[in-house]
Tab-separated table of C-alpha atoms in Angstrom:
chain	number	residue	atom	x	y	z
A	808	MET	CA	3.839	-26.714	2.661
A	809	ASP	CA	1.183	-29.154	3.896
A	810	LEU	CA	-2.300	-27.702	3.426
A	811	SER	CA	-4.243	-30.636	4.859
A	812	LEU	CA	-7.807	-30.080	6.026
A	813	ASP	CA	-6.722	-30.353	9.672
A	814	GLY	CA	-4.159	-27.566	9.422
A	815	ASP	CA	-0.749	-27.631	11.043
A	816	ASP	CA	-0.656	-26.549	14.701
A	817	SER	CA	3.099	-27.074	14.874
A	818	LEU	CA	3.565	-24.582	12.035
A	819	LEU	CA	1.313	-22.100	13.837
A	820	ALA	CA	3.402	-22.590	16.973
A	821	SER	CA	6.622	-21.954	15.047
A	822	TYR	CA	5.262	-18.523	14.055
A	823	HIS	CA	3.837	-17.968	17.581
A	824	LEU	CA	0.332	-17.655	16.152
A	825	PRO	CA	-2.938	-18.230	18.024
A	826	VAL	CA	-4.557	-21.624	17.423
A	827	PHE	CA	-8.262	-22.080	16.715
A	828	HIS	CA	-10.199	-24.608	14.629
A	829	THR	CA	-13.830	-23.515	15.023
A	830	PRO	CA	-15.830	-20.275	14.746
A	831	GLN	CA	-16.492	-20.417	18.496
A	832	ARG	CA	-12.756	-20.507	19.306
A	833	LEU	CA	-12.104	-17.690	16.834
A	834	ALA	CA	-14.903	-15.603	18.378
A	835	ASP	CA	-13.493	-16.240	21.855
A	836	TRP	CA	-10.061	-15.090	20.678
A	837	LEU	CA	-11.571	-11.924	19.192
A	838	GLY	CA	-13.522	-11.292	22.388
A	839	ILE	CA	-16.942	-11.315	20.694
A	840	ARG	CA	-19.952	-13.639	20.608
A	841	VAL	CA	-20.073	-16.241	17.851
A	842	GLY	CA	-23.317	-14.665	16.614
A	843	GLU	CA	-21.520	-11.346	16.301
A	844	LEU	CA	-18.761	-13.064	14.340
A	845	ALA	CA	-21.379	-14.456	11.925
A	846	TRP	CA	-22.918	-10.982	11.642
A	847	LEU	CA	-19.533	-9.450	10.746
A	848	VAL	CA	-19.123	-11.794	7.763
A	849	HIS	CA	-22.803	-11.612	6.664
A	850	ARG	CA	-23.214	-15.315	7.372
A	851	SER	CA	-27.011	-15.076	7.053
A	852	THR	CA	-27.039	-13.715	3.483
A	853	SER	CA	-26.901	-16.077	0.530
A	854	ASP	CA	-23.903	-14.464	-1.181
A	855	ARG	CA	-22.072	-13.302	1.984
A	856	ARG	CA	-22.400	-9.616	1.146
A	857	PRO	CA	-24.380	-6.719	2.661
A	858	ALA	CA	-27.805	-6.098	1.203
A	859	ASP	CA	-27.060	-2.365	0.969
A	860	GLU	CA	-24.574	0.257	2.141
A	861	GLN	CA	-26.433	0.890	5.397
A	862	ARG	CA	-26.050	-2.751	6.455
A	863	SER	CA	-22.417	-2.964	5.366
A	864	HIS	CA	-19.561	-3.067	7.879
A	865	TYR	CA	-17.616	-0.670	5.645
A	866	VAL	CA	-18.012	2.988	4.753
A	867	TYR	CA	-17.449	3.454	1.009
A	868	ARG	CA	-15.820	6.439	-0.659
A	869	TRP	CA	-14.752	6.838	-4.285
A	870	VAL	CA	-11.583	8.905	-4.823
A	871	LYS	CA	-9.995	10.025	-8.055
A	872	LYS	CA	-6.653	8.676	-9.120
A	873	ARG	CA	-4.493	9.848	-11.963
A	874	SER	CA	-2.800	7.495	-14.396
A	875	ALA	CA	0.365	8.860	-15.908
A	876	SER	CA	1.548	8.409	-19.483
A	877	LEU	CA	3.910	5.621	-20.500
A	878	GLU	CA	6.991	7.810	-20.469
A	879	ALA	CA	7.327	11.544	-20.319
A	880	GLY	CA	8.271	12.868	-23.706
A	881	SER	CA	7.815	9.495	-25.334
A	882	PRO	CA	6.217	9.352	-28.790
A	883	ASN	CA	3.919	6.672	-27.314
A	884	SER	CA	2.782	8.841	-24.412
A	885	ARG	CA	-0.964	9.078	-23.918
A	886	PRO	CA	-3.178	11.710	-22.321
A	887	VAL	CA	-3.631	11.534	-18.567
A	888	GLN	CA	-6.970	9.958	-17.706
A	889	THR	CA	-9.003	10.278	-14.548
A	890	GLN	CA	-9.803	6.955	-12.931
A	891	TRP	CA	-11.324	5.966	-9.590
A	892	ARG	CA	-10.488	3.759	-6.650
A	893	LEU	CA	-12.803	2.666	-3.877
A	894	ILE	CA	-11.782	3.310	-0.273
A	895	GLU	CA	-13.507	0.847	2.058
A	896	ALA	CA	-13.085	1.917	5.680
A	897	PRO	CA	-14.231	-0.716	8.198
A	898	LYS	CA	-16.626	0.345	10.920
A	899	GLN	CA	-15.631	0.123	14.575
A	900	THR	CA	-16.404	-3.526	15.423
A	901	LEU	CA	-14.877	-4.979	12.281
A	902	LYS	CA	-11.876	-2.644	12.504
A	903	ALA	CA	-11.156	-3.869	16.047
A	904	ALA	CA	-11.210	-7.500	14.848
A	905	GLN	CA	-8.959	-6.682	11.886
A	906	ARG	CA	-6.470	-4.837	14.090
A	907	LYS	CA	-6.181	-7.892	16.330
A	908	ILE	CA	-5.644	-10.145	13.299
A	909	LEU	CA	-2.976	-7.734	12.074
A	910	SER	CA	-1.045	-7.415	15.329
A	911	GLU	CA	-1.273	-11.029	16.516
A	912	ILE	CA	-1.150	-12.923	13.211
A	913	LEU	CA	-0.117	-10.993	10.104
A	914	GLU	CA	2.685	-8.917	11.603
A	915	LYS	CA	4.388	-12.118	12.789
A	916	ILE	CA	4.796	-13.364	9.214
A	917	PRO	CA	7.821	-11.701	7.556
A	918	ALA	CA	7.426	-9.999	4.194
A	919	HIS	CA	9.977	-10.582	1.441
A	920	HIS	CA	13.157	-8.499	1.764
A	921	ALA	CA	12.285	-6.679	-1.491
A	922	ALA	CA	8.980	-5.403	-0.037
A	923	HIS	CA	9.314	-1.987	1.616
A	924	GLY	CA	5.754	-0.681	1.864
A	925	PHE	CA	3.954	-1.045	5.213
A	926	VAL	CA	6.792	-3.132	6.656
A	927	ARG	CA	8.206	-2.161	10.048
A	928	GLY	CA	11.714	-0.723	9.740
A	929	ARG	CA	11.380	-0.072	6.005
A	930	SER	CA	10.207	3.012	4.145
A	931	ILE	CA	10.211	4.847	0.839
A	932	VAL	CA	13.842	5.731	1.618
A	933	SER	CA	14.944	2.111	2.077
A	934	ASN	CA	12.978	1.288	-1.071
A	935	ALA	CA	14.951	3.893	-3.028
A	936	ARG	CA	18.481	3.150	-1.773
A	937	PRO	CA	19.212	0.052	-3.949
A	938	HIS	CA	18.578	2.173	-7.056
A	939	VAL	CA	21.023	5.008	-6.316
A	940	GLY	CA	23.541	5.845	-9.043
A	941	GLN	CA	22.239	3.376	-11.621
A	942	ALA	CA	22.431	3.767	-15.387
A	943	VAL	CA	18.726	3.071	-15.796
A	944	VAL	CA	15.664	2.936	-13.544
A	945	ILE	CA	12.449	1.199	-14.646
A	946	LYS	CA	9.221	1.995	-12.802
A	947	LEU	CA	6.185	-0.266	-13.113
A	948	ASP	CA	2.797	-0.136	-11.444
A	949	LEU	CA	0.464	-2.973	-10.455
A	950	GLN	CA	-3.061	-2.090	-11.537
A	951	ASN	CA	-5.802	-2.244	-8.873
A	952	PHE	CA	-3.387	-3.980	-6.502
A	953	TYR	CA	-5.778	-4.546	-3.591
A	954	ALA	CA	-8.891	-5.277	-5.636
A	955	ASN	CA	-7.061	-7.962	-7.612
A	956	VAL	CA	-6.206	-9.931	-4.441
A	957	THR	CA	-9.179	-12.250	-4.234
A	958	TYR	CA	-10.834	-14.015	-1.318
A	959	SER	CA	-9.513	-17.442	-2.389
A	960	ARG	CA	-5.997	-16.035	-2.422
A	961	VAL	CA	-6.415	-14.622	1.097
A	962	VAL	CA	-7.747	-17.965	2.370
A	963	ALA	CA	-4.694	-19.664	0.835
A	964	ILE	CA	-2.424	-17.235	2.722
A	965	PHE	CA	-3.987	-18.209	6.063
A	966	ARG	CA	-3.826	-21.891	5.086
A	967	SER	CA	-0.108	-21.530	4.351
A	968	MET	CA	0.419	-20.282	7.918
A	969	GLY	CA	-0.982	-23.579	9.208
A	970	TYR	CA	-4.640	-22.727	9.844
A	971	CYS	CA	-7.227	-25.406	9.139
A	972	ARG	CA	-9.597	-24.828	6.270
A	973	GLU	CA	-12.524	-23.639	8.416
A	974	ALA	CA	-10.403	-21.161	10.389
A	975	ALA	CA	-8.801	-19.853	7.190
A	976	ILE	CA	-12.229	-19.323	5.613
A	977	TRP	CA	-13.498	-17.276	8.566
A	978	LEU	CA	-10.273	-15.240	8.715
A	979	GLY	CA	-10.552	-14.688	4.975
A	980	ARG	CA	-14.122	-13.427	5.298
A	981	LEU	CA	-13.134	-11.053	8.108
A	982	THR	CA	-10.350	-9.489	6.035
A	983	THR	CA	-12.020	-9.248	2.616
A	984	SER	CA	-15.003	-7.355	1.297
A	985	ALA	CA	-17.735	-7.759	-1.303
A	986	VAL	CA	-19.657	-4.550	-1.926
A	987	PRO	CA	-23.458	-4.532	-2.180
A	988	TRP	CA	-24.854	-4.864	-5.682
A	989	SER	CA	-26.604	-1.522	-5.215
A	990	LEU	CA	-23.378	0.466	-4.697
A	991	ALA	CA	-23.264	3.391	-7.126
A	992	VAL	CA	-20.092	3.818	-9.187
A	993	PRO	CA	-18.745	7.017	-10.778
A	994	ASP	CA	-19.638	7.476	-14.443
A	995	GLY	CA	-21.704	4.281	-14.266
A	996	ASP	CA	-18.597	2.215	-14.999
A	997	GLU	CA	-19.844	-1.347	-14.528
A	998	ALA	CA	-16.484	-2.848	-15.527
A	999	MET	CA	-14.866	-1.020	-12.609
A	1000	LYS	CA	-17.675	-2.109	-10.283
A	1001	SER	CA	-16.981	-5.743	-11.174
A	1002	LEU	CA	-13.628	-5.463	-9.374
A	1003	TYR	CA	-15.394	-4.775	-6.108
A	1004	VAL	CA	-18.502	-6.932	-6.210
A	1005	ARG	CA	-16.324	-10.036	-6.074
A	1006	ARG	CA	-14.720	-10.625	-2.678
A	1007	HIS	CA	-11.364	-8.832	-2.502
A	1008	LEU	CA	-8.921	-6.999	-0.226
A	1009	PRO	CA	-10.522	-3.678	0.781
A	1010	GLN	CA	-8.278	-0.635	0.494
A	1011	GLY	CA	-8.775	1.029	3.852
A	1012	ALA	CA	-8.764	-2.032	6.124
A	1013	PRO	CA	-5.789	-2.267	8.533
A	1014	THR	CA	-5.106	-5.875	7.472
A	1015	SER	CA	-4.976	-5.210	3.723
A	1016	PRO	CA	-1.381	-3.900	3.325
A	1017	ALA	CA	0.083	-6.919	5.147
A	1018	LEU	CA	-2.085	-9.377	3.217
A	1019	ALA	CA	-1.219	-7.643	-0.058
A	1020	ASN	CA	2.489	-8.017	0.743
A	1021	LEU	CA	2.023	-11.707	1.527
A	1022	SER	CA	0.021	-12.226	-1.664
A	1023	ALA	CA	2.932	-10.728	-3.616
A	1024	PHE	CA	5.580	-12.885	-1.901
A	1025	GLY	CA	5.884	-15.190	-4.913
A	1026	LEU	CA	6.107	-12.193	-7.224
A	1027	ASP	CA	8.910	-10.717	-5.101
A	1028	VAL	CA	10.815	-14.018	-5.030
A	1029	ARG	CA	10.662	-14.466	-8.790
A	1030	LEU	CA	11.454	-10.860	-9.735
A	1031	SER	CA	14.333	-10.686	-7.235
A	1032	GLY	CA	15.755	-13.838	-8.817
A	1033	LEU	CA	15.281	-12.499	-12.342
A	1034	LEU	CA	16.972	-9.185	-11.611
A	1035	LYS	CA	19.839	-10.896	-9.793
A	1036	LYS	CA	20.416	-13.087	-12.838
A	1037	PHE	CA	20.749	-9.968	-15.032
A	1038	GLY	CA	22.836	-8.047	-12.491
A	1039	GLY	CA	20.029	-5.631	-11.586
A	1040	ASN	CA	18.114	-4.510	-8.488
A	1041	TYR	CA	14.445	-4.981	-7.591
A	1042	THR	CA	12.235	-3.481	-4.878
A	1043	ARG	CA	8.496	-3.118	-4.390
A	1044	TYR	CA	6.639	-0.473	-2.407
A	1045	ALA	CA	2.980	-1.579	-2.336
A	1046	ASP	CA	1.975	-1.504	-6.011
A	1047	ASP	CA	5.118	0.307	-7.243
A	1048	LEU	CA	7.768	-1.993	-8.746
A	1049	THR	CA	11.256	-0.592	-9.357
A	1050	LEU	CA	14.019	-2.240	-11.387
A	1051	SER	CA	17.455	-0.724	-11.968
A	1052	GLY	CA	20.963	-1.559	-13.037
A	1053	SER	CA	24.239	-0.570	-14.644
A	1054	ASP	CA	25.086	0.029	-18.299
A	1055	ASP	CA	25.414	-3.724	-18.824
A	1056	PHE	CA	21.949	-4.213	-17.360
A	1057	ARG	CA	20.558	-1.469	-19.611
A	1058	PHE	CA	21.466	-3.537	-22.669
A	1059	SER	CA	19.369	-6.430	-21.281
A	1060	LEU	CA	16.103	-4.484	-21.059
A	1061	ARG	CA	14.689	-6.100	-24.188
A	1062	CYS	CA	14.747	-9.369	-22.276
A	1063	VAL	CA	14.135	-8.128	-18.727
A	1064	ILE	CA	10.949	-6.121	-19.336
A	1065	PRO	CA	9.041	-8.858	-21.232
A	1066	LEU	CA	10.134	-11.470	-18.671
A	1067	THR	CA	9.000	-9.178	-15.852
A	1068	GLU	CA	5.609	-8.736	-17.496
A	1069	GLN	CA	5.296	-12.484	-17.948
A	1070	ILE	CA	6.062	-13.128	-14.268
A	1071	VAL	CA	3.544	-10.485	-13.157
A	1072	ARG	CA	0.824	-12.123	-15.267
A	1073	SER	CA	1.637	-15.611	-14.054
A	1074	GLU	CA	1.413	-14.367	-10.439
A	1075	ARG	CA	-2.131	-13.145	-11.229
A	1076	PHE	CA	-1.392	-9.423	-11.101
A	1077	ARG	CA	-1.766	-6.824	-13.844
A	1078	LEU	CA	0.546	-4.004	-14.909
A	1079	ASN	CA	-0.723	-0.532	-15.669
A	1080	HIS	CA	1.211	0.069	-18.885
A	1081	ARG	CA	0.350	3.765	-18.859
A	1082	LYS	CA	2.547	4.176	-15.792
A	1083	ARG	CA	5.618	2.396	-17.120
A	1084	LYS	CA	8.675	4.654	-17.132
A	1085	VAL	CA	12.259	3.972	-18.220
A	1086	VAL	CA	14.549	6.730	-16.926
A	1087	ARG	CA	18.181	6.763	-17.975
A	1088	ARG	CA	21.149	8.491	-16.408
A	1089	GLY	CA	21.130	12.191	-17.218
A	1090	HIS	CA	17.429	12.564	-16.404
A	1091	ARG	CA	15.969	12.934	-12.926
A	1092	GLN	CA	15.460	9.438	-11.548
A	1093	LEU	CA	12.707	9.287	-8.925
A	1094	VAL	CA	11.877	6.211	-6.863
A	1095	THR	CA	8.816	6.592	-4.599
A	1096	GLY	CA	9.425	10.347	-4.560
A	1097	VAL	CA	13.146	10.106	-3.710
A	1098	VAL	CA	15.785	11.382	-6.158
A	1099	VAL	CA	18.361	8.594	-6.690
A	1100	ASN	CA	20.683	9.904	-9.424
A	1101	ALA	CA	23.798	10.341	-7.260
A	1102	LYS	CA	22.539	9.856	-3.699
A	1103	PRO	CA	19.154	9.678	-1.993
A	1104	ASN	CA	17.857	13.240	-2.001
A	1105	ILE	CA	14.719	15.315	-1.628
A	1106	ARG	CA	13.125	16.690	-4.782
A	1107	ARG	CA	14.035	20.351	-5.193
A	1108	ASP	CA	10.445	21.400	-5.857
A	1109	GLU	CA	9.248	19.503	-2.761
A	1110	PHE	CA	11.935	21.164	-0.629
A	1111	ASP	CA	11.033	24.603	-1.999
A	1112	ARG	CA	7.330	23.986	-1.341
A	1113	LEU	CA	7.938	22.972	2.284
A	1114	LYS	CA	10.317	25.898	2.782
A	1115	ALA	CA	7.643	28.289	1.491
A	1116	ILE	CA	5.049	26.807	3.852
A	1117	LEU	CA	7.366	27.242	6.833
A	1118	TYR	CA	8.289	30.782	5.780
A	1119	ASN	CA	4.613	31.704	5.492
A	1120	CYS	CA	3.926	30.109	8.888
A	1121	VAL	CA	6.537	32.454	10.358
A	1122	LYS	CA	5.264	35.469	8.401
A	1123	LEU	CA	1.486	34.906	8.442
A	1124	GLY	CA	0.928	32.357	11.192
A	1125	PRO	CA	0.404	28.571	10.983
A	1126	SER	CA	-3.378	28.861	10.557
A	1127	SER	CA	-2.823	30.396	7.121
A	1128	GLN	CA	-0.939	27.299	5.902
A	1129	ASN	CA	-2.927	24.420	7.419
A	1130	ARG	CA	-5.079	24.126	4.309
A	1131	ASP	CA	-5.645	20.382	4.747
A	1132	ALA	CA	-6.857	20.858	8.341
A	1133	HIS	CA	-4.287	18.545	9.939
A	1134	ALA	CA	-5.316	17.619	13.469
A	1135	ASP	CA	-1.760	18.301	14.687
A	1136	PHE	CA	-0.179	20.673	12.182
A	1137	SER	CA	2.984	21.080	14.247
A	1138	ALA	CA	3.582	17.302	14.234
A	1139	HIS	CA	2.818	17.203	10.505
A	1140	LEU	CA	5.494	19.804	9.764
A	1141	ARG	CA	8.019	18.148	12.066
A	1142	GLY	CA	7.386	14.832	10.337
A	1143	ARG	CA	8.035	16.358	6.921
A	1144	ILE	CA	11.263	17.938	8.176
A	1145	ALA	CA	12.331	14.594	9.688
A	1146	PHE	CA	11.795	12.963	6.282
A	1147	VAL	CA	14.037	15.575	4.641
A	1148	ARG	CA	16.665	14.922	7.342
A	1149	GLN	CA	16.869	11.267	6.260
A	1150	LEU	CA	17.856	12.420	2.784
A	1151	ASN	CA	19.618	15.753	3.203
A	1152	PRO	CA	20.548	16.848	6.758
A	1153	ALA	CA	21.869	20.245	5.616
A	1154	ARG	CA	18.580	21.161	3.947
A	1155	ALA	CA	16.639	19.822	6.926
A	1156	GLU	CA	18.601	22.111	9.243
A	1157	LYS	CA	17.510	25.150	7.201
A	1158	LEU	CA	13.913	24.032	7.466
A	1159	TRP	CA	14.200	23.390	11.192
A	1160	ARG	CA	15.498	26.920	11.819
A	1161	LEU	CA	12.394	28.269	10.106
A	1162	PHE	CA	10.161	25.931	12.134
A	1163	GLU	CA	11.661	27.173	15.413
A	1164	ASN	CA	10.613	30.718	14.534
A	1165	ILE	CA	6.933	29.854	14.126
A	1166	ARG	CA	4.705	31.455	16.755
A	1167	TRP	CA	1.960	29.077	17.815
A	1168	ASP	CA	0.130	31.688	19.934
A	1169	GLY	CA	-3.589	31.478	19.247
A	1170	PHE	CA	-3.257	28.213	17.352
A	1171	PRO	CA	-5.414	25.405	18.853
A	1172	PRO	CA	-3.332	23.902	21.712
A	1173	ALA	CA	-3.802	20.269	20.637
A	1174	GLN	CA	-2.614	21.117	17.141
A	1175	GLY	CA	0.311	23.301	18.105
A	1176	SER	CA	1.679	21.133	20.930
A	1177	ARG	CA	5.379	20.466	20.557
């Protein structure tokens, strides 16, 4: 694709994307002043980052994440370790700009057919279906998926759409983040902090899932081709990679897994080897939380947990079960039942009968509205 300095307006037109070549035109499109645009990307600072958290356009929050062992029951399994990820939630003005970029630019660029996370019309269920009834399922995890998508990579994505270099740079600055040097990190882990002080995709921005999918397009193309060559299946849901295949495919794993790792490295991603799992027929095969041994199905323990919540809502009232303070607990429960219905309509019907017996009297009206 031509990445000339002048961009390619005809390519932009083919995707029905807005055309702009200067910061002023971009600011006009966003409905803000050009000075405000410069303020949003910290144009006045030498390293294009906020001086401190107060002057940042993001709110930062560290959350714990758990890294699983290599394979349950494996002699090489390792203890579970607590790690951290940084959630960077854009403040109101920047979030509005990012939402416009998402709806009028990024959502018009199709993701690869193997990508199922944050893609309209696809879900964890569609991600799981290609792996139903397979002899072996391999689950891999991309480490620090968002943080490893750099600013230069994001600029290249906008360039590939047809934007000129200057427009791509401004769009890249609006959709990436570099944390202030003063940001405190848990346990004083400076190696972890180094992921975030360089400009990267912020986990928490509305544009990041779409840009992450586009950054992984080459990865999806190459892994889809590899798995097709060996008679297997490949899907990706955000940072979760799933490979599967028949008995014949199972005998090719000594080739497939190293080749997969090589492709991931060459596409500038990293695998979290602690989360690698190889699950053969005869064991419960889970793909993004969906059981795929014989047919797509809900996990028994998840079904039992939801059934108990609904039973207690009937017995003790919904307030006793809304432990996570959902703004609309009724909608939350209906959504979980609808998910079960996609996988097991008979079980969903049992849950729905319990739901219909819940008395919402005294529950906050906005939360209990049906």
